[in-house]
Amino acid sequence: MNGARRLAGATVVLAVLAAPPWLLATLTRAHLPGWPTSAQLRDWLTDPLTPATLTTGLIAVAWLLWLGMAYTVTVTAARRLRAGARWVRHLPLPTPWQAAATSIAGAAALTTAHTAITQPPNPPTPVTADELQHPSDTPQTERGGVVVPGGWLPDDTAHHIAAAAALVWLRRRRAHQPGQPDTDATQLTTLPVTVTAVQAAIADQPSPPAATPGAMQAPLPPAGVCLAGDGADHAARGLLITRLLTALRDPTDTTPVIVTSNALTRLLPSVAETATIPGLHVVETLEQAADLLPASSTSSTADRGIPSLVLTAEPATPAPPNLPGACVVTLDAGAPVPTWRVDRHGHTVDHQTGQPRPRMCVLDGTAAADLLAVLAQPTTAAPDPAASVSARPINRAQAKIPRQARRIPPPTPQRPTETTATAVQLRVLGSPALLIDTKEVTIRRSAALQILVFLAVHPDGATTTQLVHALWPGLPAHTVTGRLYTTLSDLRSTIRATTADQVVVHTEDRYHLDPRTTVDLWRLQAAAHHSATTDAPGSWQTVIDAYTGDLAAGHTWPWIDPPREATRRLVLDAHTNAAAAQTDPHERLRLLQAAIRIDPYNQQLHQLAADQLNALGDSAAAADLLHTHRQRLRLAGILDQPISTAR
């Protein structure tokens, strides 16, 4: 159809171009027999307005009109031909290898054209609308590593950071003393932004296979290396953090990390001197480093080929004569060791050979200090587990439920007589779910579910910036604000398909849940607030009954740990205070054992339960309980770590 239309168009154009000149030449031949003579020109000048001259002028105008039309058609055709030639010139043609591969594939297709198919093809993998619009909820994750504000970390280092962050919260859970008010404000503070950015980046990634403990991310020359370039200091900090993570992850690793004081001052001037970082030794000179290096025959890691790391900014000497078994990394440009030039993104090139080297972890001063915060340990020693703490009587003046700072009073739960057109319930204790008329609503986006839980934790609402920083930490707010709006729009559409009521309301630049929504967390907080301010019997049991599981159980959102721990402490305090008010020793033991099931890492609860078992005459069960607790702490890697007991 298109070809016929184009042929007809070309015929019309040719007819328009050819017919006028043929008609003019045929009809005006008698009026224009040839070029005018000199006598005819003199007659025209004397009397220009004659019938013959007017006819000649009209014929000339007709020829000029035709020439103009012919010029327009010619230029248009030439432009289209030029565009077509340009398209053909840029048409990708197959290379010889591609042509050969295509020929082989064609031959294979011809030879197997009649082969019977014994198995149906795999069905296409379904793709959700969320994946089409946002292929990844963590754009800071790139192949083989994670980009964070101020640096880049390989995947294995990022997973080790997340594991170290989990240990921070386990240490806090172990140190908490239920039933007593918290005076240490750091116990419920969130982790630094670099740590939360790493947690968000690897939230949906599987853990890497277990590698050799202590293996460095970038293989270094055995005689040491000098780091140079714009990213030298950043790479040195990355090496330091990567190697210190090994000491935290593998307690049997005896290879130390040694850094000279001048290098530490240059790389991390803000590191607190009172902080205890496992495996880190600070020396003044390299001669002092030799005394800290383990003997190769006794080192548990020497057989695995993992050298100790010596980081210095002084001129370094080759490792074999002075520092055997150590990899000396220096920042001195005149050191007699191979030099690697590193840029700020971690890309490394051997300065002598020009060959690329493995990409190194790079961190600026702020990012490295943030990551060291999860490695440092408090200096206060743990209380003696053998010291028995008897069950104390309840004291309402000292047994107030600890509450987070600047938390507004929780909304009052609806009374049973209050009814709404549609019953909207948000369950955030245990597995989160939104229920409308007792039917669970399918929420397609994980970010939408996260927003609901975040607003349940913050009943006073949150701004757009606060939501963006919570859901996508480490990313500039303006780059992901559109994603937040898209998520909220999809959530509202999902809810609108079930009910006309709004669950998420936007007023005065803040998003918050509709106060008519029934939230189990609000019910728990209201019960805890009531129990802490009244002496009504059984009030603590109301708190215990309202707790149905950890806040957003099963989810590892970076912001969830502080409110999850605060909620857990509300319930632990309720169990402890209810047990202290009991006169029946068996009921007191039952409450303490129920609290241990909620937090099996808390040391105070285990000691109270063991004391109660001893009081009941079951010393064997008490010893077994404390032994099981120590085994659990040992498996978690926090048994021999000190804990802060400041109150």
XYZ file of C-alpha atoms in Angstrom:
647
model
C 0.000 0.000 0.000
C 2.793 2.438 0.869
C 4.692 1.549 -2.304
C 1.699 2.244 -4.509
C 1.104 5.566 -2.768
C 4.717 6.566 -3.237
C 4.627 5.561 -6.931
C 1.499 7.639 -7.492
C 3.084 10.606 -5.757
C 6.220 10.356 -7.880
C 4.091 10.188 -11.060
C 2.213 13.366 -10.094
C 5.468 15.209 -9.310
C 6.981 14.212 -12.653
C 3.815 15.263 -14.464
C 3.855 18.646 -12.740
C 7.507 19.160 -13.640
C 7.244 17.976 -17.273
C 3.805 19.236 -18.401
C 4.248 23.046 -17.956
C 7.438 23.400 -20.030
C 6.037 21.178 -22.791
C 2.859 23.279 -22.963
C 4.776 26.581 -22.868
C 7.159 25.433 -25.574
C 4.309 24.190 -27.771
C 1.855 27.074 -27.382
C 4.308 30.003 -27.376
C 6.521 28.889 -30.249
C 4.698 31.260 -32.655
C 5.096 34.254 -30.321
C 8.760 33.582 -29.570
C 10.367 32.408 -32.783
C 13.851 33.270 -31.473
C 15.925 35.836 -29.659
C 14.843 39.495 -30.370
C 16.826 41.490 -32.996
C 18.263 44.975 -32.405
C 15.444 46.553 -34.450
C 12.818 44.811 -32.280
C 14.560 46.081 -29.084
C 14.541 49.707 -30.409
C 10.826 49.380 -31.243
C 10.136 47.962 -27.690
C 11.962 50.885 -26.069
C 10.015 53.369 -28.156
C 6.597 51.781 -27.509
C 6.852 49.084 -24.696
C 3.129 48.498 -24.139
C 2.144 46.675 -27.267
C 0.124 43.400 -27.464
C 3.244 41.511 -28.560
C 5.389 42.738 -25.617
C 2.629 42.018 -23.078
C 2.287 38.480 -24.405
C 6.031 37.996 -24.217
C 6.082 39.245 -20.598
C 3.359 36.831 -19.543
C 5.233 33.940 -21.150
C 8.418 34.944 -19.259
C 6.525 35.077 -15.928
C 5.108 31.593 -16.572
C 8.609 30.224 -17.197
C 9.897 31.858 -13.964
C 7.070 30.297 -11.931
C 7.896 26.897 -13.325
C 11.587 27.331 -12.560
C 10.744 28.230 -8.955
C 8.576 25.146 -8.552
C 11.238 22.918 -10.136
C 13.880 24.344 -7.770
C 11.731 23.637 -4.709
C 11.048 20.049 -5.763
C 14.712 19.430 -6.577
C 15.985 20.783 -3.230
C 13.433 18.722 -1.257
C 14.341 15.541 -3.112
C 18.062 16.174 -2.602
C 17.574 16.708 1.142
C 15.721 13.416 1.497
C 18.337 11.565 -0.515
C 21.076 13.015 1.691
C 19.242 11.892 4.851
C 18.837 8.397 3.460
C 22.509 8.212 2.562
C 23.452 9.319 6.083
C 21.267 6.567 7.618
C 22.847 3.943 5.375
C 26.332 5.201 6.272
C 25.607 4.799 10.032
C 23.898 1.425 9.670
C 25.873 -1.029 11.866
C 27.263 -3.760 9.647
C 28.403 -7.105 11.008
C 32.101 -7.589 11.628
C 33.832 -10.607 10.045
C 33.560 -12.499 13.357
C 29.868 -11.618 13.615
C 29.278 -12.680 10.038
C 31.023 -15.975 10.686
C 29.025 -16.565 13.869
C 25.813 -15.718 12.033
C 26.658 -18.192 9.280
C 27.353 -20.952 11.795
C 24.140 -20.187 13.670
C 22.195 -20.233 10.414
C 23.653 -23.562 9.436
C 22.829 -24.982 12.867
C 19.272 -23.713 12.563
C 18.878 -25.368 9.161
C 20.256 -28.697 10.387
C 18.066 -28.731 13.520
C 14.926 -27.329 11.968
C 13.156 -30.692 12.061
C 14.463 -31.893 15.443
C 11.601 -32.840 17.786
C 11.240 -30.644 20.854
C 11.144 -32.869 23.933
C 10.828 -30.066 26.513
C 8.751 -26.882 26.328
C 10.589 -23.581 26.596
C 10.868 -21.887 29.970
C 8.058 -19.410 30.619
C 9.022 -15.758 30.768
C 9.909 -14.408 34.199
C 7.165 -12.065 35.405
C 8.247 -8.503 36.077
C 6.299 -6.288 38.430
C 5.458 -2.680 37.758
C 7.739 -1.680 40.625
C 10.709 -3.421 38.992
C 10.007 -1.718 35.679
C 10.005 1.743 37.218
C 12.693 1.106 39.837
C 14.970 -1.805 38.923
C 16.713 -1.458 42.288
C 15.758 0.207 45.542
C 19.441 0.792 46.274
C 21.013 2.695 43.383
C 24.164 3.146 45.443
C 24.933 -0.569 44.876
C 27.118 -1.264 41.854
C 28.666 -4.417 40.490
C 31.112 -5.839 43.009
C 30.758 -3.089 45.584
C 28.728 -0.457 47.379
C 28.999 3.294 46.964
C 28.518 5.216 50.212
C 28.872 8.917 51.001
C 32.614 9.403 50.982
C 33.828 6.154 49.515
C 33.418 2.721 47.965
C 33.434 -0.699 49.649
C 33.615 -4.172 48.113
C 30.665 -6.457 48.758
C 32.382 -8.635 51.366
C 33.476 -5.586 53.372
C 29.941 -4.184 53.213
C 28.511 -7.440 54.590
C 31.101 -7.417 57.382
C 30.070 -3.866 58.275
C 26.431 -4.952 58.487
C 27.440 -7.858 60.730
C 29.421 -5.488 62.959
C 26.385 -3.204 63.208
C 24.280 -6.164 64.317
C 26.829 -6.877 67.062
C 26.447 -3.307 68.331
C 22.759 -3.900 68.954
C 23.432 -7.320 70.506
C 25.860 -5.701 72.950
C 23.215 -3.111 73.817
C 20.617 -5.827 74.353
C 23.025 -7.740 76.556
C 23.781 -4.685 78.707
C 20.217 -3.474 79.244
C 18.930 -3.859 82.786
C 15.157 -4.361 82.606
C 13.048 -2.573 85.178
C 15.488 0.295 85.641
C 15.364 3.658 83.843
C 17.884 4.210 81.072
C 20.287 7.067 81.759
C 22.664 6.287 78.891
C 21.258 8.196 75.899
C 23.520 6.316 73.465
C 21.780 2.991 74.053
C 18.966 3.800 71.627
C 20.764 6.132 69.225
C 20.885 5.213 65.573
C 24.138 4.168 63.941
C 26.146 6.625 61.778
C 24.844 7.478 58.327
C 27.614 5.568 56.512
C 26.671 2.392 58.373
C 22.968 2.776 57.610
C 23.792 3.464 53.961
C 25.715 0.175 53.811
C 22.836 -1.659 55.502
C 20.353 -0.241 53.008
C 22.568 -1.140 50.050
C 22.896 -4.827 50.961
C 19.470 -5.308 52.562
C 18.257 -7.534 49.713
C 21.595 -9.136 48.847
C 22.558 -12.645 49.965
C 25.593 -12.919 52.184
C 28.795 -13.795 50.316
C 30.260 -17.264 50.785
C 32.585 -17.583 53.725
C 36.050 -16.564 52.647
C 39.389 -16.963 54.351
C 39.142 -14.952 57.571
C 41.544 -12.058 57.444
C 42.049 -12.087 53.702
C 42.602 -8.565 52.459
C 40.347 -7.212 49.773
C 43.240 -6.217 47.477
C 46.302 -8.540 47.242
C 49.366 -6.490 48.120
C 53.035 -7.114 47.263
C 54.703 -9.236 49.965
C 57.448 -6.637 50.480
C 54.932 -3.875 51.032
C 53.593 -1.075 48.892
C 53.587 2.682 48.747
C 50.217 4.283 48.069
C 50.251 7.490 46.046
C 47.787 9.625 44.154
C 44.599 11.463 45.072
C 43.094 8.380 46.716
C 46.145 7.227 48.696
C 44.823 8.313 52.094
C 41.350 7.024 51.208
C 42.770 3.610 50.264
C 44.847 3.481 53.468
C 41.692 4.053 55.514
C 39.936 1.337 53.512
C 42.756 -1.126 54.254
C 42.626 -0.237 57.933
C 38.851 -0.752 58.194
C 38.912 -3.952 56.123
C 41.639 -5.485 58.262
C 40.049 -4.440 61.574
C 36.798 -6.097 60.546
C 38.669 -9.392 60.504
C 39.612 -9.091 64.158
C 35.964 -8.517 65.028
C 34.651 -11.310 62.790
C 37.273 -13.926 63.641
C 38.260 -13.866 67.345
C 40.961 -16.495 66.693
C 42.810 -14.130 64.377
C 46.005 -13.090 66.164
C 47.551 -11.066 63.354
C 47.591 -7.478 64.606
C 46.897 -4.278 62.748
C 49.686 -1.850 63.561
C 49.578 1.824 62.692
C 52.095 4.502 63.576
C 50.816 7.516 65.467
C 51.711 9.928 62.667
C 49.752 7.859 60.141
C 46.743 7.630 62.472
C 46.821 11.391 63.038
C 47.020 11.960 59.302
C 44.242 9.539 58.392
C 41.844 9.732 61.352
C 42.490 12.821 63.461
C 39.039 12.591 65.070
C 39.376 9.054 66.463
C 38.859 9.076 70.244
C 41.850 7.840 72.201
C 39.622 6.199 74.827
C 37.883 3.935 72.342
C 38.975 0.316 72.311
C 39.206 -1.144 68.816
C 39.931 -4.883 68.728
C 43.174 -5.723 66.946
C 44.426 -2.134 66.542
C 47.842 -1.248 67.957
C 49.264 2.265 67.777
C 53.062 2.640 67.901
C 55.420 5.569 67.581
C 58.052 3.951 65.350
C 58.387 0.916 63.124
C 60.931 -0.587 65.523
C 58.168 -0.912 68.122
C 56.024 -2.730 65.574
C 58.479 -5.642 65.453
C 57.732 -6.492 69.093
C 54.000 -6.797 68.353
C 54.305 -9.136 65.373
C 53.439 -12.767 66.235
C 55.967 -15.503 65.606
C 55.246 -17.371 62.394
C 55.284 -20.692 64.191
C 52.652 -19.714 66.766
C 50.431 -17.459 64.732
C 47.074 -19.034 63.998
C 46.878 -17.138 60.727
C 50.429 -17.408 59.510
C 49.749 -20.866 58.112
C 46.963 -19.345 56.048
C 49.319 -16.818 54.489
C 47.684 -13.738 56.014
C 50.322 -11.147 56.910
C 49.973 -8.553 59.598
C 49.272 -5.045 58.377
C 51.658 -2.244 59.297
C 50.430 1.168 58.202
C 52.808 4.095 58.385
C 53.493 7.493 56.901
C 57.230 7.228 57.596
C 59.807 5.865 55.115
C 59.355 2.089 55.159
C 62.011 -0.548 54.804
C 61.446 -3.885 53.069
C 59.506 -6.300 55.260
C 61.800 -9.400 55.318
C 64.844 -7.997 57.185
C 63.061 -5.853 59.802
C 59.378 -6.794 59.881
C 59.082 -10.437 58.843
C 55.581 -11.679 58.192
C 54.158 -8.184 57.850
C 52.868 -6.206 54.905
C 54.076 -2.639 55.265
C 51.851 -0.046 53.620
C 53.397 3.403 53.583
C 52.271 6.809 52.439
C 55.817 8.096 52.038
C 56.647 8.802 48.391
C 60.329 7.944 48.836
C 59.875 4.453 50.237
C 61.912 1.746 48.425
C 58.865 -0.411 47.694
C 56.519 -0.762 44.720
C 54.228 2.211 44.230
C 50.547 2.000 43.438
C 48.678 5.075 42.293
C 45.092 5.170 43.556
C 42.319 7.546 42.552
C 39.441 8.580 44.788
C 37.252 5.800 43.384
C 39.717 3.058 44.343
C 41.010 2.296 40.851
C 44.647 1.328 41.184
C 47.559 1.265 38.737
C 51.097 -0.031 39.294
C 53.295 3.039 38.853
C 56.280 1.026 37.594
C 54.556 -1.215 35.048
C 51.420 0.746 34.282
C 49.319 -2.378 34.818
C 45.951 -2.050 36.617
C 45.686 -3.568 40.071
C 42.646 -4.738 42.052
C 40.235 -2.004 43.056
C 40.739 -0.992 46.672
C 38.273 0.047 49.338
C 38.403 3.842 49.679
C 36.953 5.946 52.500
C 37.249 9.579 53.420
C 37.775 10.656 57.029
C 34.077 10.950 57.863
C 33.113 7.589 56.369
C 36.014 5.812 58.086
C 35.142 7.381 61.457
C 31.522 6.268 61.009
C 32.582 2.698 60.328
C 35.005 2.688 63.253
C 32.053 3.579 65.489
C 30.686 0.046 65.060
C 34.113 -1.478 65.735
C 34.939 0.457 68.894
C 33.950 -1.071 72.215
C 33.087 0.651 75.487
C 35.825 0.682 78.077
C 33.583 -0.162 81.040
C 33.996 -3.759 82.094
C 31.072 -6.113 82.239
C 29.594 -6.933 85.637
C 30.679 -10.161 87.217
C 28.215 -12.877 86.143
C 28.861 -14.677 89.419
C 27.540 -11.724 91.411
C 24.024 -12.666 92.380
C 21.306 -10.030 91.995
C 18.233 -10.910 94.005
C 14.748 -10.084 92.843
C 13.981 -6.616 94.174
C 10.541 -5.345 95.183
C 8.854 -3.042 92.768
C 9.393 0.674 93.279
C 7.098 2.772 91.108
C 9.296 5.829 91.512
C 12.288 4.017 90.038
C 10.520 1.584 87.699
C 9.123 4.000 85.159
C 8.957 2.685 81.649
C 11.828 4.333 79.722
C 10.612 6.333 76.779
C 12.487 7.751 73.827
C 13.326 11.425 73.917
C 10.922 13.857 72.223
C 8.292 11.157 71.740
C 4.808 12.609 71.894
C 2.133 10.784 73.911
C 0.753 7.931 71.823
C -2.741 8.287 70.414
C -5.520 6.946 72.587
C -6.830 3.646 71.212
C -10.408 3.614 70.043
C -12.968 2.438 72.540
C -14.989 -0.650 71.694
C -18.109 1.483 71.304
C -16.543 3.661 68.644
C -17.273 2.470 65.151
C -16.112 3.592 61.753
C -17.434 2.974 58.285
C -14.442 0.759 57.511
C -12.232 -0.948 60.099
C -8.629 -0.161 59.158
C -5.949 -1.933 61.184
C -2.185 -1.680 60.836
C -0.209 -4.485 62.406
C 3.489 -3.723 62.898
C 4.328 -6.047 65.807
C 5.435 -9.284 64.228
C 4.986 -9.511 60.473
C 3.676 -6.110 59.245
C 0.307 -6.118 57.527
C -2.496 -3.701 56.646
C -5.991 -5.075 57.229
C -9.227 -3.500 55.999
C -12.350 -5.151 57.364
C -10.112 -7.991 58.652
C -8.851 -8.677 55.099
C -5.137 -8.200 54.469
C -4.285 -5.734 51.699
C -1.550 -6.800 49.303
C 1.087 -4.050 49.265
C 3.151 -4.399 46.116
C 6.093 -2.160 47.000
C 8.420 -2.907 49.880
C 9.016 0.830 50.293
C 5.272 1.373 50.786
C 5.184 -1.144 53.624
C 8.223 0.529 55.119
C 6.463 3.914 55.014
C 3.476 2.513 56.911
C 5.694 1.104 59.656
C 7.753 4.305 59.840
C 4.618 6.411 60.293
C 3.359 3.995 62.942
C 6.602 4.506 64.846
C 6.269 8.294 64.396
C 2.605 9.079 65.112
C 3.336 12.821 64.916
C 4.216 12.359 61.240
C 7.276 12.854 59.079
C 8.317 15.274 56.366
C 9.317 14.271 52.867
C 12.992 14.719 53.730
C 12.701 12.561 56.841
C 11.031 9.762 54.903
C 13.616 9.886 52.120
C 16.549 9.838 54.547
C 15.023 6.908 56.428
C 14.165 4.785 53.395
C 17.177 5.594 51.238
C 20.017 6.715 53.534
C 23.164 8.011 51.914
C 21.391 9.299 48.800
C 20.707 13.003 48.126
C 17.071 13.707 48.929
C 16.364 15.440 45.617
C 17.406 12.347 43.642
C 14.836 10.006 45.220
C 11.972 12.356 46.121
C 10.197 11.336 42.921
C 10.450 7.698 43.952
C 8.812 8.535 47.279
C 5.908 10.275 45.539
C 5.484 7.319 43.182
C 5.469 4.891 46.118
C 2.892 6.929 48.018
C 0.711 7.239 44.917
C 0.796 3.484 44.370
C -0.004 2.855 48.049
C -3.003 5.177 47.923
C -4.242 3.535 44.739
C -3.998 0.123 46.380
C -5.935 1.294 49.429
C -8.499 3.185 47.321
C -9.356 -0.048 45.532
C -10.534 -1.462 48.877
C -11.891 1.479 50.834
C -12.601 5.167 50.435
C -10.848 5.957 53.740
C -7.361 7.414 53.658
C -4.686 5.657 55.670
C -1.789 8.024 54.897
C -2.762 11.679 55.260
C -0.700 14.714 54.222
C -1.259 17.863 56.285
C 1.025 20.831 56.942
C 3.904 19.339 54.936
C 3.883 16.155 57.021
C 2.715 12.653 56.251
C 1.009 10.748 59.059
C -1.423 7.917 59.592
C -5.102 8.656 59.921
C -5.777 8.793 63.702
C -8.787 6.528 63.165
C -6.443 3.725 62.103
C -6.017 1.016 64.723
C -2.294 0.383 65.262
C -1.111 -2.388 67.599
C 2.070 -0.465 68.452
C 0.017 2.508 69.655
C -2.063 0.165 71.810
C 1.124 -1.256 73.362
C 2.584 2.202 74.029
C -0.651 3.427 75.564
C -0.768 0.386 77.857
C 2.869 0.893 78.880
C 2.266 4.586 79.557
C -0.762 3.720 81.666
C 1.155 1.042 83.616
C 4.036 3.411 84.361
C 1.757 6.060 85.818
C -0.707 3.963 87.818
C -0.650 1.280 90.466
C -3.617 -0.619 89.056
C -3.157 -4.372 89.533
C -2.582 -6.322 86.353
C -1.541 -3.271 84.355
C 1.815 -4.827 83.443
C 0.025 -7.895 82.146
C -1.837 -5.647 79.705
C 1.505 -4.588 78.220
C 2.642 -8.209 78.026
C -0.561 -9.272 76.264
C -0.329 -6.399 73.748
C 3.118 -7.515 72.541
C 2.799 -10.006 69.678
C 6.356 -9.946 68.314
C 9.314 -7.763 67.427
C 8.619 -4.544 65.582
C 8.567 -5.369 61.838
C 9.935 -8.841 62.455
C 12.003 -10.215 59.603
C 12.857 -6.829 58.083
C 16.352 -5.303 58.205
C 15.589 -1.688 57.393
C 18.442 0.580 58.541
C 16.227 2.799 60.731
C 14.281 0.017 62.437
C 16.769 -1.018 65.153
C 16.295 1.900 67.630
C 12.462 1.754 67.733
C 12.548 -2.046 67.673
C 14.862 -2.118 70.684
C 12.810 0.560 72.492
C 9.653 -1.504 71.978
C 11.383 -4.661 73.153
C 12.523 -2.869 76.310
C 8.980 -1.788 77.093
C 7.938 -5.440 77.228
C 11.044 -6.626 79.094
C 10.451 -3.976 81.743
C 6.824 -5.091 81.985
C 7.870 -8.709 82.560
C 10.507 -7.743 85.118
C 8.253 -5.401 87.077
C 5.396 -7.912 86.995
C 7.771 -10.598 88.268
C 9.008 -8.334 91.068
C 5.418 -7.717 92.174
C 4.632 -11.443 92.324
C 4.535 -13.311 95.607
C 4.399 -16.741 93.968
C 8.021 -17.785 93.149
C 6.904 -20.114 90.366
C 4.893 -17.354 88.670
C 7.879 -15.024 89.054
C 10.090 -17.606 87.345
C 7.540 -18.055 84.545
C 7.539 -14.317 83.816
C 11.335 -14.155 83.767
C 11.547 -17.147 81.428
C 8.995 -15.515 79.118
C 11.159 -12.384 79.061
C 14.236 -14.475 78.172
C 12.364 -15.917 75.214
C 11.791 -12.339 73.998
C 15.469 -11.386 74.419
C 17.769 -14.406 74.839
C 20.874 -12.156 74.932
C 20.049 -10.051 77.994
C 22.408 -10.830 80.859
C 20.311 -9.333 83.648
C 17.303 -11.503 82.838
C 19.368 -14.683 82.893
C 20.897 -13.762 86.232
C 17.497 -13.016 87.760
C 16.081 -16.308 86.440
C 19.116 -18.233 87.725
C 18.725 -16.653 91.154
C 15.080 -17.651 91.196
C 15.950 -21.234 90.239
C 18.525 -21.356 93.032
C 15.902 -20.052 95.452
C 13.619 -22.892 94.369
C 16.421 -25.407 94.990
C 17.141 -26.239 91.328
C 20.803 -25.244 91.128
C 21.467 -27.584 88.202
C 18.868 -25.802 86.074
C 20.346 -22.438 87.094
C 23.852 -23.507 86.045
C 22.529 -24.906 82.774
C 20.685 -21.654 82.054
C 23.808 -19.540 82.570
C 25.902 -21.978 80.508
C 23.438 -21.808 77.621
C 23.529 -18.023 77.784
C 27.325 -17.970 77.645
C 27.290 -20.328 74.676
C 24.852 -18.058 72.867
C 27.056 -15.026 73.522
C 30.122 -16.951 72.350
C 28.449 -17.912 69.073
C 27.437 -14.287 68.532
C 31.011 -13.119 69.174
C 30.272 -10.873 72.162
C 31.087 -13.116 75.126
C 34.467 -11.606 75.963
C 33.621 -8.062 74.893
C 33.093 -5.464 77.627
C 29.716 -3.809 77.988
C 28.739 -0.426 79.279
C 26.777 -0.448 82.539
C 26.312 3.285 82.934
C 22.900 4.117 84.346
